[in-house]
Tab-separated table of C-alpha atoms in Angstrom:
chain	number	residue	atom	x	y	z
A	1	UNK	CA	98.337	49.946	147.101
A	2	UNK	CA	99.250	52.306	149.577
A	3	UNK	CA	95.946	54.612	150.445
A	4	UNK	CA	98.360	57.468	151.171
A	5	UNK	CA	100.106	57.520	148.506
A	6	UNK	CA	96.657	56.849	146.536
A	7	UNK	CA	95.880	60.620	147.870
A	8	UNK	CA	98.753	62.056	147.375
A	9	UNK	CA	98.432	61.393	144.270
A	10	UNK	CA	95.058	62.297	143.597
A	11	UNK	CA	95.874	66.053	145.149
A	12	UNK	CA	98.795	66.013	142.970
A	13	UNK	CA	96.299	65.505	139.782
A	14	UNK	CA	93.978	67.816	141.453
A	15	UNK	CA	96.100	70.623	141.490
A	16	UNK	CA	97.430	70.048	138.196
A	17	UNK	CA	94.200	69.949	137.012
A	18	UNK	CA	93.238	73.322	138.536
A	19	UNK	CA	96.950	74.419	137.185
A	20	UNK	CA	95.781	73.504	133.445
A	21	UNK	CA	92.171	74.652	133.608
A	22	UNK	CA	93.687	78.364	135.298
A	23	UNK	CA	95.774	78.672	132.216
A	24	UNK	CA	93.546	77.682	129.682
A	25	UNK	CA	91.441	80.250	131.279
A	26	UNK	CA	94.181	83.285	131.037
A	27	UNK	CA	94.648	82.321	127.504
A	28	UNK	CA	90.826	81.946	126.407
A	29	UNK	CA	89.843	85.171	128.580
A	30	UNK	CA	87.263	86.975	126.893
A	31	UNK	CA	88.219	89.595	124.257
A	32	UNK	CA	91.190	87.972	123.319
A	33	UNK	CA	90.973	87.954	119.464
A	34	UNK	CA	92.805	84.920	117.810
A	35	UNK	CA	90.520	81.621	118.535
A	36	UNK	CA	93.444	79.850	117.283
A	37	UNK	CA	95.414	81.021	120.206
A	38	UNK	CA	92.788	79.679	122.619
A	39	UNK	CA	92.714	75.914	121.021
A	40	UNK	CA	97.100	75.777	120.196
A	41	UNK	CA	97.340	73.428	123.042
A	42	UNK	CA	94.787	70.697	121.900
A	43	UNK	CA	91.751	71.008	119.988
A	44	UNK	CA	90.062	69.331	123.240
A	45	UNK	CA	91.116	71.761	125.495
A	46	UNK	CA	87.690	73.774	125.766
A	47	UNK	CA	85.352	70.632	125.956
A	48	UNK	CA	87.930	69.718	129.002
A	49	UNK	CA	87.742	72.922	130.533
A	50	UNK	CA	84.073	73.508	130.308
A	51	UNK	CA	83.728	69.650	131.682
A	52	UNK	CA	86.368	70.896	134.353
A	53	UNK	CA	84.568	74.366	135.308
A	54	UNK	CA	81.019	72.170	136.004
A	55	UNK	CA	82.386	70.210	138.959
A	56	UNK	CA	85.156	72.922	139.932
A	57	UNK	CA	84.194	75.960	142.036
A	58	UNK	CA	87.495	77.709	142.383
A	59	UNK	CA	88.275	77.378	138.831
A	60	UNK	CA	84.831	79.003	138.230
A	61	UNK	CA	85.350	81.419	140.474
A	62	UNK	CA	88.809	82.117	139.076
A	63	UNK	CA	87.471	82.242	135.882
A	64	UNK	CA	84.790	85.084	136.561
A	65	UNK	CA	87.647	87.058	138.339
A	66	UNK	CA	89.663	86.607	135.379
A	67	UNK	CA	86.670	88.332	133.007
A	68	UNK	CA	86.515	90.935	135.299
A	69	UNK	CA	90.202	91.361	135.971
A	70	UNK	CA	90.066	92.286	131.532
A	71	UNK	CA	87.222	93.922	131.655
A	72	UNK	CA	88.604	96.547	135.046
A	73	UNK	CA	92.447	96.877	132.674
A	74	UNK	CA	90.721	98.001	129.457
A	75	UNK	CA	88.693	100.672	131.734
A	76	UNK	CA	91.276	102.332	132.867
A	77	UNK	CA	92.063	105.238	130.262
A	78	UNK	CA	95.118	106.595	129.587
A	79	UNK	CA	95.354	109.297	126.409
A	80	UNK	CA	98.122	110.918	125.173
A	81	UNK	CA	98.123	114.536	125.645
A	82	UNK	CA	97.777	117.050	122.394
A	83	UNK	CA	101.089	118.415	123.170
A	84	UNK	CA	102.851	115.855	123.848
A	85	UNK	CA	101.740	114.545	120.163
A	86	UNK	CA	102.625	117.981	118.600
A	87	UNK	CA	105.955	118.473	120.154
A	88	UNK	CA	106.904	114.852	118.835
A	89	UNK	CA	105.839	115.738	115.248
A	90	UNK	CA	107.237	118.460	115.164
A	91	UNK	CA	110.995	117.102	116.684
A	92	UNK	CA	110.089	114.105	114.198
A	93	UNK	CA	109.926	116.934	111.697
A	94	UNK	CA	112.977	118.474	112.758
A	95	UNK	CA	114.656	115.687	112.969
A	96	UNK	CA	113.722	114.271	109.745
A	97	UNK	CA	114.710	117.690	107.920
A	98	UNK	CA	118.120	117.127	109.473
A	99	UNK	CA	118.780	114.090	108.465
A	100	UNK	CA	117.800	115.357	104.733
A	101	UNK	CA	120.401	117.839	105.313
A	102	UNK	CA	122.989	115.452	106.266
A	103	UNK	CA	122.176	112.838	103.419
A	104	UNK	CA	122.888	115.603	101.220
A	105	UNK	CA	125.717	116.840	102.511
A	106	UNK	CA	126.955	112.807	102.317
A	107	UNK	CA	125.520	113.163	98.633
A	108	UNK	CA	127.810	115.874	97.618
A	109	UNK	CA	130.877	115.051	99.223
A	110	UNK	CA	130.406	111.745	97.581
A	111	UNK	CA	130.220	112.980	94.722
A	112	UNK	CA	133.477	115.771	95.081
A	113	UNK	CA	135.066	112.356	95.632
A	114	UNK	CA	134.324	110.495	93.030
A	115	UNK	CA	134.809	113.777	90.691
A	116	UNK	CA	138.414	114.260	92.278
A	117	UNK	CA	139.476	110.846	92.317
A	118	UNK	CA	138.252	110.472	88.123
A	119	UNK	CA	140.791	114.004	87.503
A	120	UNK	CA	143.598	112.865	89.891
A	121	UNK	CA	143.848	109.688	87.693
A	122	UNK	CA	143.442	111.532	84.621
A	123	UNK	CA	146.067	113.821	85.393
A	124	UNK	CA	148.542	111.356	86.388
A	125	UNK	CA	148.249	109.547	83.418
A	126	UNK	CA	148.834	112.649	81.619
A	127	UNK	CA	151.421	113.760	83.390
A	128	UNK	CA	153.337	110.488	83.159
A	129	UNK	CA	153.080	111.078	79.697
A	130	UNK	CA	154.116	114.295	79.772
A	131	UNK	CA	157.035	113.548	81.824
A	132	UNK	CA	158.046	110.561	79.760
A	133	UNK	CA	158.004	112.514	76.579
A	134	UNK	CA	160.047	115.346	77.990
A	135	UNK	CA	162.166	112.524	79.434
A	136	UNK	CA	163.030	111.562	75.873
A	137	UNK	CA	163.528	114.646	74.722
A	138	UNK	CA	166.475	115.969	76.766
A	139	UNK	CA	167.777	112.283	76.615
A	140	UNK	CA	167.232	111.800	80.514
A	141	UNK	CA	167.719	107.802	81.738
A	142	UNK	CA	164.133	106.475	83.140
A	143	UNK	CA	164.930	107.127	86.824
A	144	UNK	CA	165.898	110.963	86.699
A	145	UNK	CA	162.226	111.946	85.015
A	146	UNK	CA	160.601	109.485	87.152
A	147	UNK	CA	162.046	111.101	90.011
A	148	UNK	CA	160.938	114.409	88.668
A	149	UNK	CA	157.280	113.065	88.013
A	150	UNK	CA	156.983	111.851	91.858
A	151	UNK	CA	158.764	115.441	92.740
A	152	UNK	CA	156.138	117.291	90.852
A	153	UNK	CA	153.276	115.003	92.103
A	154	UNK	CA	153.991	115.263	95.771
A	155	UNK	CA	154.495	119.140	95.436
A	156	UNK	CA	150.853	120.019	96.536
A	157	UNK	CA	151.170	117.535	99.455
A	158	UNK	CA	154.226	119.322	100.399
A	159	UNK	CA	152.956	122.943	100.278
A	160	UNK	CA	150.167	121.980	102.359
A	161	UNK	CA	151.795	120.456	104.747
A	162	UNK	CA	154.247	123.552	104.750
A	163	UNK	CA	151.549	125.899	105.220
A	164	UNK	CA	149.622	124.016	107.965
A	165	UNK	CA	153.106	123.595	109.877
A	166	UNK	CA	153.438	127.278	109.379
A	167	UNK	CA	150.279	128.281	110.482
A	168	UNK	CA	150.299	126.093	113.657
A	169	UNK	CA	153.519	127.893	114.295
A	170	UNK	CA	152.271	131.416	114.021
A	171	UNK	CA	149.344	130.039	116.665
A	172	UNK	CA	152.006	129.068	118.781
A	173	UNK	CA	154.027	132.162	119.160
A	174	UNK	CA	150.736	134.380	119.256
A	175	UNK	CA	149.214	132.047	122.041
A	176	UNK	CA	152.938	132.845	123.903
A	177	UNK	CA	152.250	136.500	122.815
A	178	UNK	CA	148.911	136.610	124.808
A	179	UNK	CA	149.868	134.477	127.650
A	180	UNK	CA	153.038	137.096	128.313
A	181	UNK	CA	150.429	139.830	127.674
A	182	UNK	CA	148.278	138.245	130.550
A	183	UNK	CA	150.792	137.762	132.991
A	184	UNK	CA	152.280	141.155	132.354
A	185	UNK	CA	148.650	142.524	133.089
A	186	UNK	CA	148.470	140.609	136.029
A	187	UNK	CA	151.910	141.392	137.771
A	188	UNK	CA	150.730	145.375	136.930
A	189	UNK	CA	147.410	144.251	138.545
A	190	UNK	CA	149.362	142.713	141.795
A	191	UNK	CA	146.751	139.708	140.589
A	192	UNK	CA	149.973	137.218	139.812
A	193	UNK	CA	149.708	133.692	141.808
A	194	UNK	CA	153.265	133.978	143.371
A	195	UNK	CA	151.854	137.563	145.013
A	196	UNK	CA	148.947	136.429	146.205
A	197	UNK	CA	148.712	136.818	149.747
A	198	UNK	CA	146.809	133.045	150.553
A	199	UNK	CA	143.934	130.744	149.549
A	200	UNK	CA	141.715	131.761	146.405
A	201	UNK	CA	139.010	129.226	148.837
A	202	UNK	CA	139.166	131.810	150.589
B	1	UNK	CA	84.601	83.351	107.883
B	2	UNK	CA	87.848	83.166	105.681
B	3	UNK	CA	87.245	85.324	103.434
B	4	UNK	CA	87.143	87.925	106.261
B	5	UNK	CA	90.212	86.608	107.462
B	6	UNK	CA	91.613	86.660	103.760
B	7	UNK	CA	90.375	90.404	103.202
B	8	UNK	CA	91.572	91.453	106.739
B	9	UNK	CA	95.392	89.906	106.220
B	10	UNK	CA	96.052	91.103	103.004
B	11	UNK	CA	94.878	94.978	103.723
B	12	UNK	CA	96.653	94.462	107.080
B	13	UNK	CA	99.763	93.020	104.657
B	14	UNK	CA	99.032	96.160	102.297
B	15	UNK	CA	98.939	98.223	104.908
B	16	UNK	CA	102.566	97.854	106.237
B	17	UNK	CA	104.020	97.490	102.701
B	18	UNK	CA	103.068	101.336	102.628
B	19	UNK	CA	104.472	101.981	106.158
B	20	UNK	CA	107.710	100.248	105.213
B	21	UNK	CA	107.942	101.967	102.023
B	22	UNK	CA	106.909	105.378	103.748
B	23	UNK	CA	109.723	104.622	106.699
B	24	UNK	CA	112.428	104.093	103.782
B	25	UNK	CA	111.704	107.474	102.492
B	26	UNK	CA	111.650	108.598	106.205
B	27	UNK	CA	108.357	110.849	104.860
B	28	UNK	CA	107.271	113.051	107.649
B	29	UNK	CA	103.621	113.412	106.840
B	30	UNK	CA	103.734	109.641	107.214
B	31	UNK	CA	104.949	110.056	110.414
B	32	UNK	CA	103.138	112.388	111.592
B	33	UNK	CA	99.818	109.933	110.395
B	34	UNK	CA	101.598	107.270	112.138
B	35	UNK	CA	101.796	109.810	115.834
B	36	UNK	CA	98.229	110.323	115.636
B	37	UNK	CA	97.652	107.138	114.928
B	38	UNK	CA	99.075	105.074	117.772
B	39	UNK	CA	99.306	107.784	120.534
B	40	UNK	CA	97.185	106.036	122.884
B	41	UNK	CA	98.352	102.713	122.417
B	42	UNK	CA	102.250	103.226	122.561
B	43	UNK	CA	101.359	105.799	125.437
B	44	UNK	CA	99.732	102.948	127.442
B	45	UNK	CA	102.476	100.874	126.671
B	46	UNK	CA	104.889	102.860	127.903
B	47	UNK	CA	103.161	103.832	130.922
B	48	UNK	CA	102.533	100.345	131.924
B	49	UNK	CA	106.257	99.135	131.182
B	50	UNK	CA	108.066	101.890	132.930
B	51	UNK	CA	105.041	102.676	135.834
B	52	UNK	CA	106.124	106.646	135.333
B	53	UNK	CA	103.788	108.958	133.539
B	54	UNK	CA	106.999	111.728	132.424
B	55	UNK	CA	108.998	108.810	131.768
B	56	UNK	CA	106.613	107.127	129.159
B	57	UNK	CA	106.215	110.868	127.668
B	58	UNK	CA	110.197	110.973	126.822
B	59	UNK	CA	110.069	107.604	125.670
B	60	UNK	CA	107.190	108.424	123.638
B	61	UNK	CA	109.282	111.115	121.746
B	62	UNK	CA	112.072	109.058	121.458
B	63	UNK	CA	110.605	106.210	120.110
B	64	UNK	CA	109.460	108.367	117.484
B	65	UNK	CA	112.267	109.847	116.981
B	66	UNK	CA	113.979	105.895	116.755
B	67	UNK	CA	111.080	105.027	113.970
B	68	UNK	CA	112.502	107.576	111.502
B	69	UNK	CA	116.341	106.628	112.303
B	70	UNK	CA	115.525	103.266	111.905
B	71	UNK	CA	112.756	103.052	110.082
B	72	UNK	CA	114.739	100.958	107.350
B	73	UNK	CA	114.722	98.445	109.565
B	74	UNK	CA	110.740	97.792	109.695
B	75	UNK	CA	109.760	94.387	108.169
B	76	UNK	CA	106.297	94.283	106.531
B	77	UNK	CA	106.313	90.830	106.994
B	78	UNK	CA	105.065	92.036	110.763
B	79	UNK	CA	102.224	94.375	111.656
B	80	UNK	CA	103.719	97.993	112.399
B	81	UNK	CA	102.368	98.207	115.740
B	82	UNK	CA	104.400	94.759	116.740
B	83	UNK	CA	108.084	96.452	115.320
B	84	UNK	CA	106.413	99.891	117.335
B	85	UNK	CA	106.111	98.148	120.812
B	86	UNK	CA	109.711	96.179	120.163
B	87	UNK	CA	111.545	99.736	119.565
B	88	UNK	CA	109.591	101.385	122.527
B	89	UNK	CA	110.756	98.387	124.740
B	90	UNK	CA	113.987	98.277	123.569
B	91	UNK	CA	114.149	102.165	124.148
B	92	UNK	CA	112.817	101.533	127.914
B	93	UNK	CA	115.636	98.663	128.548
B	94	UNK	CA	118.125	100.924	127.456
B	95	UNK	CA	116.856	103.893	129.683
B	96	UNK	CA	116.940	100.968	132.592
B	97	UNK	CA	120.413	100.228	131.754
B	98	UNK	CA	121.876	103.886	131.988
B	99	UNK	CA	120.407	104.572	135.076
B	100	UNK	CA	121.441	100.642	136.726
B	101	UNK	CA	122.397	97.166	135.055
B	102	UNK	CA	118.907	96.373	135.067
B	103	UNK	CA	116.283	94.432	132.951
B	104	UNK	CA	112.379	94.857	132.935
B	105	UNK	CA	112.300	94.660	136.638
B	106	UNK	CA	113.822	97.626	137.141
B	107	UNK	CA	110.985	99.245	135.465
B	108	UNK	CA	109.011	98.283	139.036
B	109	UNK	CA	107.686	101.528	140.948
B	110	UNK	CA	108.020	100.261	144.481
B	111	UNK	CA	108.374	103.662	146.084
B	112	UNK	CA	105.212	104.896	144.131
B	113	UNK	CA	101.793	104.463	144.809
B	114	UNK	CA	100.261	106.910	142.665
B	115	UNK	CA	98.705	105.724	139.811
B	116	UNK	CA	99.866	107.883	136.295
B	117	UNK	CA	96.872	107.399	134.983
B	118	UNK	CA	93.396	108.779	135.958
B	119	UNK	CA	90.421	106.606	136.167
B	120	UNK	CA	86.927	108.231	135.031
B	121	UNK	CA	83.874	106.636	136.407
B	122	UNK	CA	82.701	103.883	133.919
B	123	UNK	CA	79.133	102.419	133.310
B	124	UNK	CA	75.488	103.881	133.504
B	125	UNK	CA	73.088	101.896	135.728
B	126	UNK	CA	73.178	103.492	139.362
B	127	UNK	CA	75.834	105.845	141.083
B	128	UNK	CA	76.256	103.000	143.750
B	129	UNK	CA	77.578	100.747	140.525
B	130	UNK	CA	79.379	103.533	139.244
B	131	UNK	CA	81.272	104.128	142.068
B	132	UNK	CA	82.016	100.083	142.596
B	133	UNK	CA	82.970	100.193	139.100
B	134	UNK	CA	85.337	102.825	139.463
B	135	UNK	CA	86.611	101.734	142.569
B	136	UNK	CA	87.980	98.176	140.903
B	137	UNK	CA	89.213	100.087	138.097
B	138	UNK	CA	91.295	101.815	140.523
B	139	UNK	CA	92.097	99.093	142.277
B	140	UNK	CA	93.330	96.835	139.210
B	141	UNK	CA	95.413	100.409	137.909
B	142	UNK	CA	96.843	100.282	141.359
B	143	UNK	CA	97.583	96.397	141.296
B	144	UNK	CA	98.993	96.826	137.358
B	145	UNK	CA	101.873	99.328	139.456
B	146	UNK	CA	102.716	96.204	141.637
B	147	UNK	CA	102.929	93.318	139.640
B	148	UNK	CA	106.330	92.096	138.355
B	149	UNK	CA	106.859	94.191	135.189
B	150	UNK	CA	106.895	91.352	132.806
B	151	UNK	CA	103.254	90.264	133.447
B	152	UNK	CA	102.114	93.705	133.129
B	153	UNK	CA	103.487	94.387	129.700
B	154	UNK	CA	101.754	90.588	128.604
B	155	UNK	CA	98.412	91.402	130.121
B	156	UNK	CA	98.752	95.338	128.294
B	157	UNK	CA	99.538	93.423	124.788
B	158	UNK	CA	97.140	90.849	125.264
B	159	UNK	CA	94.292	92.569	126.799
B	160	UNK	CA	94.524	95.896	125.545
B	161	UNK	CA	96.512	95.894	122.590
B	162	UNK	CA	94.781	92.347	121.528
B	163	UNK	CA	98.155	90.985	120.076
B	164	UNK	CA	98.392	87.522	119.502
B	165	UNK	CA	100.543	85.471	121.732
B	166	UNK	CA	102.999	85.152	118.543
B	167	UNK	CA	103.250	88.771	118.751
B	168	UNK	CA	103.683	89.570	122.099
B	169	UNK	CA	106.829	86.772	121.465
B	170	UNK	CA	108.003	89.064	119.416
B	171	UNK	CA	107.695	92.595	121.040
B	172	UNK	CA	109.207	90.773	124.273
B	173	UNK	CA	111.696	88.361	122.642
B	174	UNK	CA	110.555	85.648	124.805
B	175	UNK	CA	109.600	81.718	123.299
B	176	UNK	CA	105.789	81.617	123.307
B	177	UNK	CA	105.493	79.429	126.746
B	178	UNK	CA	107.275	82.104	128.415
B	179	UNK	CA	104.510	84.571	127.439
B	180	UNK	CA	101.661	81.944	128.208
B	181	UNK	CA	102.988	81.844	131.892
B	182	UNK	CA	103.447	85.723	131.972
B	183	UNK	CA	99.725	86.030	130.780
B	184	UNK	CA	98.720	83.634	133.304
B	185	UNK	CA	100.769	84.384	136.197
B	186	UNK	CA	99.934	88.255	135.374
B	187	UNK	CA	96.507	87.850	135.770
B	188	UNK	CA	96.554	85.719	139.230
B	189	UNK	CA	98.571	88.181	140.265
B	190	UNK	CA	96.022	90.554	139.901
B	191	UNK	CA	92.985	88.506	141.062
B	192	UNK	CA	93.852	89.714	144.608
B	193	UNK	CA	93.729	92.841	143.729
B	194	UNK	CA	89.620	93.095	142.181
B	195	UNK	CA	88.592	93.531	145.725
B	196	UNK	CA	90.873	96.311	146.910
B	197	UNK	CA	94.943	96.089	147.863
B	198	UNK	CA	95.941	92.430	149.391
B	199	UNK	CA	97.458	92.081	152.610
């Protein structure tokens, strides 16, 4: 066999020895708390790392620095301060209170919808009663009350929408009224745009 | 030995049915327990992930603030603290994200060499090991602000927080080998750094 190679190999295991023991080390470090954790790889692995840190120096040496690497982070103190802790209980508070609101809120309009929905199909079903029975009555074919029933059912529908397209009207003209009111103001002013003299930048 | 274990899982178990429960009500005087409870702890986490003192603080509050929105979503099957760290991480991605399309690495203070955190002296026997002492400390808080960000929040779980490799899986949604190499990697990375800033 080549005596070379016979090194190269023998560095190769070296380092991957040294690669092994440095990670068993991390994971056993002192102060960690699950001894499972420390033997998941193989229930050998401290009898081969205690075998390893006798003849090993660096490891040894890693492994101290390790211990005192843990020991150094879990000296350094950081505390949170005490108003820092109040102001988050009391936006947790706040918070929490608001959310109360809105679940209730969510609660009730639930509810107003289940209510409304129960009456609207009430209603109809009354009312398609009603209508067939007056229907009957003045002798009226089928389609001419039915026609009447969706008349009389779309009614509110249609007054809303009626009002709302009223209303939005009325905005409009009074938003004209103002904007004429404005520019009158301004021409009286000499502020208008087309009189201005140059830049506003200016 | 096992009974210990026994009595130790199933308060621990106990213990988060009641959070869970508590976090379904959203009941504030259970958060507020909760706050004083793991101040420190989710603090340190913070401060370690992001590497900014005022940073950690908002996160703090909004963490909270996540708990209670989402507190449905705790499992007791898991400790609390392990669902507390996920939502604070999460929390600190997202932060990372609005500012630059960024993971934890953009949680790295490069341009800041102050340490957030202050480091009292530590041990008794002379003032000559007192100051040594508090000289490493120092010198590890420093190296914690340079390492990538990933090994710092493993070493913070593992060595400060004491969660088990399992759990750190968890708070950092990585396989468990991923977290074994963070742990290890972290804490080479900081060997350098016992005996004062490397070169």
């Amino acid at each position: 066999m080549n005596p070379a190679s016979n090194t190269n190999r023998n560095t190769a295991m070296n380092n991957e020895a040294h690669e092994r023991a440095r990670r068993l080390i991390a994971l056993a470090a002192p102060g960690t708390l699950s001894v499972a954790d420390r033997l998941s790889d193989q229930p050998s692995s401290n009898a081969w790392l205690a075998a390893h840190l006798e003849i090993c120096a660096s490891c040894r040496t890693f492994a101290e620095n390790a211990a005192q690497t843990i020991h150094e982070l879990r000296a350094i103190p950081i505390a949170a301060d005490r108003t820092l802790v109040s102001a988050t209980q009391m936006n947790v508070r706040l918070r929490a209170r608001e959310l109360q609101r809105h679940r209730e809120r969510l609660w009730m309009v639930s509810i107003s919808c289940t209510v409304v929905t129960l009456c609207a199909l009430l209603s109809t079903v009354a009312l398609w009663r009603g209508f067939e029975w007056l229907g009957a009555r003045a002798q009226l074919p089928a389609s001419v009350w039915q026609v009447g029933f969706l008349f009389f059912g779309a009614m509110p529908a249609l007054m809303v929408a009626i009002l709302l397209l009223a209303r939005d009207r009325d905005r409009d003209r009074d938003k004209d009224r103002d904007k004429n009111k404005d520019r009158d103001r301004d021409q009286k002013n000499g502020l208008h745009l087309a009189h201005h003299p140059g830049s506003y930048q200016g | 030995m096992n009974a210990t274990a026994f009595y130790f899982d199933s308060s621990m178990a106990q213990e988060s049915t009641e959070i869970a429960r508590g976090l379904r009500r959203k009941d504030p005087d259970l958060l507020d327990r909760l706050i004083e409870q793991y101040q420190h702890r989710l603090l340190r986490y913070l401060i370690y992930l992001t590497g900014r003192r005022e940073l950690a603080e908002d996160l703090f509050q909004e963490t909270w603030i996540r708990v209670l929105e989402r507190g449905h979503q705790f499992n007791d099957k898991f400790a609390f603290s392990t669902w507390l760290f996920a939502v604070a991480r999460n929390l600190a991605i997202d932060h990372m994200r609005r500012k630059q399309p960024a993971s934890l690495d953009g949680l790295m203070s490069d341009d800041n060499d102050e340490v957030p955190f202050d480091v009292p002296a530590t041990g008794q026997p002379s003032a000559f090991d007192m100051s040594l002492r508090r000289e490493q400390t120092e010198y590890i808080a420093a190296g914690m602000l340079h390492i990538p960000a990933e090994y710092r929040e493993a070493l913070v779980l593992r060595f400060q927080e004491g969660m088990s490799l399992d759990e750190i899986a968890t708070v950092a949604r990585v396989p468990l080998g991923t977290v074994k190499s963070r742990i290890y990697r972290g804490l080479s990375a900081l060997e350098p750094w016992l005996r004062g800033a490397p070169l």
